[in-house]
Tab-separated table of C-alpha atoms in Angstrom:
chain	number	residue	atom	x	y	z
A	1	MET	CA	0.112	0.003	-0.043
A	2	SER	CA	1.645	3.519	-0.920
A	3	HIS	CA	2.024	5.452	1.862
A	4	LYS	CA	2.010	9.033	-0.898
A	5	TYR	CA	-1.615	9.506	0.060
A	6	ARG	CA	-2.962	13.663	-0.296
A	7	ALA	CA	-6.283	12.776	0.039
A	8	VAL	CA	-8.323	10.619	2.812
A	9	ILE	CA	-12.135	9.899	2.488
A	10	PHE	CA	-13.849	8.751	5.433
A	11	ASP	CA	-17.320	7.446	5.878
A	12	ALA	CA	-19.036	8.828	8.593
A	13	GLY	CA	-21.841	6.582	10.570
A	14	GLY	CA	-19.617	3.596	12.582
A	15	THR	CA	-16.334	5.547	11.075
A	16	LEU	CA	-16.154	9.205	12.869
A	17	ILE	CA	-19.841	8.693	14.165
A	18	GLY	CA	-20.353	6.401	17.255
A	19	LYS	CA	-19.274	5.806	20.752
A	20	ASP	CA	-16.693	3.852	21.756
A	21	ASP	CA	-18.944	2.055	24.979
A	22	PRO	CA	-19.515	-1.154	21.986
A	23	LEU	CA	-23.345	-1.433	23.830
A	24	GLY	CA	-23.377	2.966	23.676
A	25	TYR	CA	-25.873	2.572	21.746
A	26	GLU	CA	-28.100	-0.011	22.875
A	27	LYS	CA	-28.228	2.391	25.699
A	28	GLU	CA	-29.197	5.619	24.028
A	29	PHE	CA	-32.100	3.003	22.702
A	30	VAL	CA	-33.120	2.547	26.486
A	31	ALA	CA	-33.060	5.912	27.397
A	32	ILE	CA	-34.881	6.804	24.506
A	33	LEU	CA	-37.719	4.375	24.784
A	34	ALA	CA	-37.991	5.059	28.473
A	35	GLU	CA	-38.719	8.723	27.337
A	36	LEU	CA	-41.388	7.098	25.354
A	37	GLY	CA	-42.507	4.682	27.972
A	38	VAL	CA	-41.120	1.606	27.370
A	39	SER	CA	-39.103	-0.376	29.697
A	40	THR	CA	-36.416	-2.192	28.985
A	41	SER	CA	-32.252	-2.858	29.129
A	42	THR	CA	-29.043	-2.873	26.928
A	43	GLU	CA	-28.844	-6.645	26.907
A	44	GLN	CA	-32.683	-7.244	25.508
A	45	ILE	CA	-31.932	-3.732	23.070
A	46	HIS	CA	-28.557	-5.667	22.178
A	47	ASP	CA	-30.382	-9.255	21.103
A	48	VAL	CA	-33.121	-7.409	19.149
A	49	MET	CA	-30.154	-5.503	17.597
A	50	VAL	CA	-28.283	-8.185	16.836
A	51	ARG	CA	-31.449	-10.073	14.657
A	52	LEU	CA	-32.464	-6.733	13.254
A	53	GLN	CA	-28.547	-6.481	11.419
A	54	LYS	CA	-29.563	-9.883	9.280
A	55	GLU	CA	-32.832	-8.908	9.164
A	56	GLY	CA	-32.105	-5.330	7.792
A	57	ARG	CA	-29.717	-7.173	5.509
A	58	GLN	CA	-32.825	-8.924	4.330
A	59	ARG	CA	-34.147	-5.725	3.588
A	60	ARG	CA	-31.614	-4.095	1.746
A	61	GLN	CA	-31.455	-6.787	-0.572
A	62	ARG	CA	-35.079	-6.961	-1.669
A	63	THR	CA	-35.452	-3.181	-1.892
A	64	GLY	CA	-31.790	-2.212	-3.493
A	65	GLY	CA	-31.133	0.313	-1.335
A	66	TRP	CA	-31.128	2.098	1.911
A	67	SER	CA	-31.093	5.462	1.728
A	68	ARG	CA	-30.449	6.550	-2.224
A	69	THR	CA	-33.336	9.555	-0.942
A	70	GLU	CA	-33.810	11.017	2.461
A	71	GLU	CA	-37.632	9.320	1.918
A	72	GLU	CA	-35.842	5.718	1.319
A	73	HIS	CA	-33.745	6.601	4.488
A	74	ARG	CA	-36.091	7.895	6.749
A	75	GLN	CA	-38.807	4.699	5.837
A	76	ASN	CA	-35.882	2.543	6.287
A	77	LEU	CA	-35.435	3.707	10.186
A	78	VAL	CA	-38.955	3.663	10.977
A	79	TRP	CA	-38.611	0.294	9.993
A	80	VAL	CA	-35.852	-0.080	12.114
A	81	GLY	CA	-37.790	1.145	14.733
A	82	THR	CA	-41.031	-0.663	14.003
A	83	PHE	CA	-38.293	-4.202	14.234
A	84	LEU	CA	-37.132	-3.358	17.383
A	85	LEU	CA	-40.566	-2.311	19.005
A	86	GLU	CA	-42.225	-4.864	18.355
A	87	ASN	CA	-39.123	-7.260	18.740
A	88	LEU	CA	-39.390	-6.031	22.233
A	89	GLY	CA	-43.330	-6.555	23.058
A	90	VAL	CA	-44.850	-3.198	22.789
A	91	SER	CA	-48.292	-3.604	20.907
A	92	GLU	CA	-49.097	0.035	21.660
A	93	ASP	CA	-49.034	3.273	18.973
A	94	ILE	CA	-46.246	1.306	17.451
A	95	GLU	CA	-46.233	3.131	14.576
A	96	GLY	CA	-46.175	6.552	16.805
A	97	LYS	CA	-43.047	5.563	18.695
A	98	ALA	CA	-41.327	4.275	16.043
A	99	ALA	CA	-41.489	7.885	14.578
A	100	ALA	CA	-40.579	9.338	17.140
A	101	ILE	CA	-37.659	7.096	17.302
A	102	TYR	CA	-37.045	8.620	13.337
A	103	ASP	CA	-37.664	12.162	14.694
A	104	ARG	CA	-34.668	11.901	17.723
A	105	PHE	CA	-32.046	10.389	15.381
A	106	ALA	CA	-33.226	13.238	12.888
A	107	ALA	CA	-32.737	16.126	15.713
A	108	GLY	CA	-29.141	14.590	16.265
A	109	ALA	CA	-29.764	11.389	18.500
A	110	PHE	CA	-27.104	8.658	18.198
A	111	THR	CA	-24.460	11.015	16.479
A	112	GLY	CA	-21.781	10.881	19.529
A	113	LEU	CA	-18.026	11.417	18.297
A	114	PHE	CA	-15.724	8.444	18.686
A	115	SER	CA	-13.084	9.853	21.499
A	116	ASP	CA	-9.857	9.608	18.374
A	117	VAL	CA	-11.913	11.657	15.619
A	118	LYS	CA	-11.084	15.169	16.180
A	119	PRO	CA	-6.953	14.314	17.332
A	120	THR	CA	-6.841	12.312	13.842
A	121	LEU	CA	-8.544	14.862	11.954
A	122	ARG	CA	-5.983	17.755	12.917
A	123	SER	CA	-3.478	16.130	12.487
A	124	LEU	CA	-4.105	15.215	8.749
A	125	LYS	CA	-5.247	18.894	8.298
A	126	GLU	CA	-1.212	19.499	9.903
A	127	GLN	CA	0.013	17.680	7.554
A	128	ALA	CA	-2.425	19.563	4.503
A	129	THR	CA	-4.154	16.427	3.426
A	130	THR	CA	-7.301	17.110	2.099
A	131	LEU	CA	-10.030	15.083	3.727
A	132	GLY	CA	-13.479	13.680	2.765
A	133	VAL	CA	-17.197	12.326	3.779
A	134	LEU	CA	-18.518	9.467	1.263
A	135	SER	CA	-21.585	8.113	3.893
A	136	ASN	CA	-24.541	6.423	3.480
A	137	TYR	CA	-26.997	9.026	4.886
A	138	PRO	CA	-29.828	11.665	5.165
A	139	PRO	CA	-29.532	15.260	4.098
A	140	PHE	CA	-28.390	16.798	7.224
A	141	LEU	CA	-25.261	14.663	7.076
A	142	GLU	CA	-23.387	18.623	7.111
A	143	ARG	CA	-25.479	19.726	9.717
A	144	ASN	CA	-24.622	16.707	12.306
A	145	PHE	CA	-21.343	17.202	11.643
A	146	HIS	CA	-21.519	21.075	11.955
A	147	LEU	CA	-23.214	20.203	15.939
A	148	LEU	CA	-20.739	17.837	16.299
A	149	GLY	CA	-17.439	20.803	15.583
A	150	ILE	CA	-16.304	18.605	12.724
A	151	HIS	CA	-17.506	19.868	9.269
A	152	HIS	CA	-14.825	22.561	9.305
A	153	PHE	CA	-12.132	19.310	8.304
A	154	PHE	CA	-13.208	18.352	5.514
A	155	ALA	CA	-13.246	19.823	1.907
A	156	PHE	CA	-15.802	17.886	0.410
A	157	PHE	CA	-19.033	15.489	1.084
A	158	VAL	CA	-20.609	12.924	-0.650
A	159	VAL	CA	-24.822	12.247	0.485
A	160	SER	CA	-25.968	9.246	-0.799
A	161	SER	CA	-29.631	10.738	-0.004
A	162	LEU	CA	-28.483	14.054	-2.349
A	163	VAL	CA	-26.732	12.406	-5.007
A	164	GLY	CA	-29.159	9.169	-5.434
A	165	PHE	CA	-26.554	6.596	-5.142
A	166	GLU	CA	-25.118	4.185	-2.226
A	167	LYS	CA	-22.296	2.394	-1.541
A	168	PRO	CA	-20.947	0.229	-2.892
A	169	ASP	CA	-22.584	1.245	-5.958
A	170	PRO	CA	-18.996	2.989	-7.813
A	171	ARG	CA	-20.668	5.711	-9.037
A	172	ILE	CA	-20.930	7.392	-5.903
A	173	PHE	CA	-17.419	6.625	-5.353
A	174	GLU	CA	-16.450	8.351	-8.702
A	175	ILE	CA	-18.206	11.876	-7.643
A	176	ALA	CA	-15.433	11.421	-4.577
A	177	VAL	CA	-12.654	10.690	-6.298
A	178	GLN	CA	-13.701	13.945	-8.845
A	179	ARG	CA	-14.183	16.180	-5.748
A	180	ALA	CA	-10.715	14.894	-4.299
A	181	GLY	CA	-9.511	16.649	-6.959
A	182	CYS	CA	-5.893	14.066	-7.195
A	183	PRO	CA	-5.206	10.640	-8.904
A	184	ARG	CA	-7.061	8.022	-7.392
A	185	GLU	CA	-3.826	6.197	-6.558
A	186	GLU	CA	-2.998	9.223	-3.750
A	187	ILE	CA	-6.364	8.397	-2.396
A	188	LEU	CA	-7.073	6.500	0.838
A	189	TYR	CA	-10.583	5.284	1.790
A	190	VAL	CA	-11.054	4.638	5.386
A	191	GLY	CA	-14.546	2.755	6.611
A	192	ASP	CA	-16.420	0.459	8.414
A	193	SER	CA	-18.247	-2.056	6.526
A	194	PRO	CA	-16.136	-4.565	4.690
A	195	HIS	CA	-19.023	-5.000	1.914
A	196	ASP	CA	-19.693	-1.135	1.366
A	197	ASP	CA	-16.943	0.584	2.180
A	198	VAL	CA	-13.657	-1.157	1.558
A	199	ALA	CA	-14.998	-3.802	-1.757
A	200	GLY	CA	-16.592	-1.035	-2.951
A	201	ALA	CA	-13.276	1.598	-2.698
A	202	ARG	CA	-11.060	-1.136	-4.065
A	203	GLY	CA	-14.088	-1.467	-6.872
A	204	VAL	CA	-12.614	1.969	-8.621
A	205	GLY	CA	-9.387	1.183	-7.936
A	206	LEU	CA	-8.984	3.151	-4.474
A	207	ASP	CA	-6.964	1.685	-1.708
A	208	ALA	CA	-9.365	1.551	1.228
A	209	ILE	CA	-8.369	0.638	4.902
A	210	LEU	CA	-11.122	-1.324	7.338
A	211	LEU	CA	-11.725	0.725	9.998
A	212	ASP	CA	-12.567	-2.520	13.564
A	213	ARG	CA	-13.138	-0.818	16.197
A	214	PHE	CA	-14.518	-3.601	18.065
A	215	ASP	CA	-12.554	-6.523	16.091
A	216	LEU	CA	-15.713	-8.188	14.664
A	217	PHE	CA	-13.775	-9.162	11.021
A	218	THR	CA	-11.281	-10.680	11.749
A	219	GLU	CA	-11.188	-12.637	8.327
A	220	VAL	CA	-11.700	-10.817	6.428
A	221	ASP	CA	-8.823	-10.141	3.672
A	222	CYS	CA	-7.819	-6.236	3.267
A	223	ASP	CA	-5.307	-4.137	5.584
A	224	ARG	CA	-7.131	-3.007	9.238
A	225	ILE	CA	-7.202	-1.216	12.610
A	226	HIS	CA	-8.537	-0.715	14.763
A	227	SER	CA	-7.992	3.023	15.937
A	228	LEU	CA	-8.419	6.173	13.167
A	229	THR	CA	-4.865	7.314	15.167
A	230	GLU	CA	-3.435	4.405	12.915
A	231	LEU	CA	-3.646	6.787	10.387
A	232	LEU	CA	-1.945	8.755	11.847
A	233	GLU	CA	1.690	6.042	11.216
A	234	ILE	CA	0.755	5.410	7.746
A	235	MET	CA	0.361	9.087	6.766
């Protein structure tokens, strides 16, 4: 892998946006559901989310996408909330509660930063590296980055719901390559999904690194790091 990169393009969710605690999202769900009158536990949420991942993959295969438009993303996240509530045994006003969960997300819930994000971005900028974001996300990604205090680090954003394609579609990666403004051999892509991120980036000739924070993909054949700070050694 060449180490002479002029640009680094990041995935957003699970790469920059997330929680150091492996059960952080489950705990946030517990708190939000409590506000909606649903009592549950971190363990219950985790068990349901394991099943949700499998069902979500099958749903995406059936529909052909997850976040190519704002409405598609909203429908899928409302489905996530519905699946969660039904599998927790909730029977009253599931539709209203699922919509409320999405509204919390749209307002900025589930959008914390991993602790290694700001120090890494700051160091990369000091090296005059061009930074960009390529994400399957609703249109309000940039607003959330302003709220998180990291928007100013990035030269460009490519968001699936705004361009009409989602990873791993090569068309969305090609848009990011154009916006990076340098040859693709000088671009490094970083994400947390072997399929959407690594395979997608490789499909258009980009070097890619899998960010595997919680050591979930030990069998994946690609360069792998466990913290964003490891990028600084590579750069």
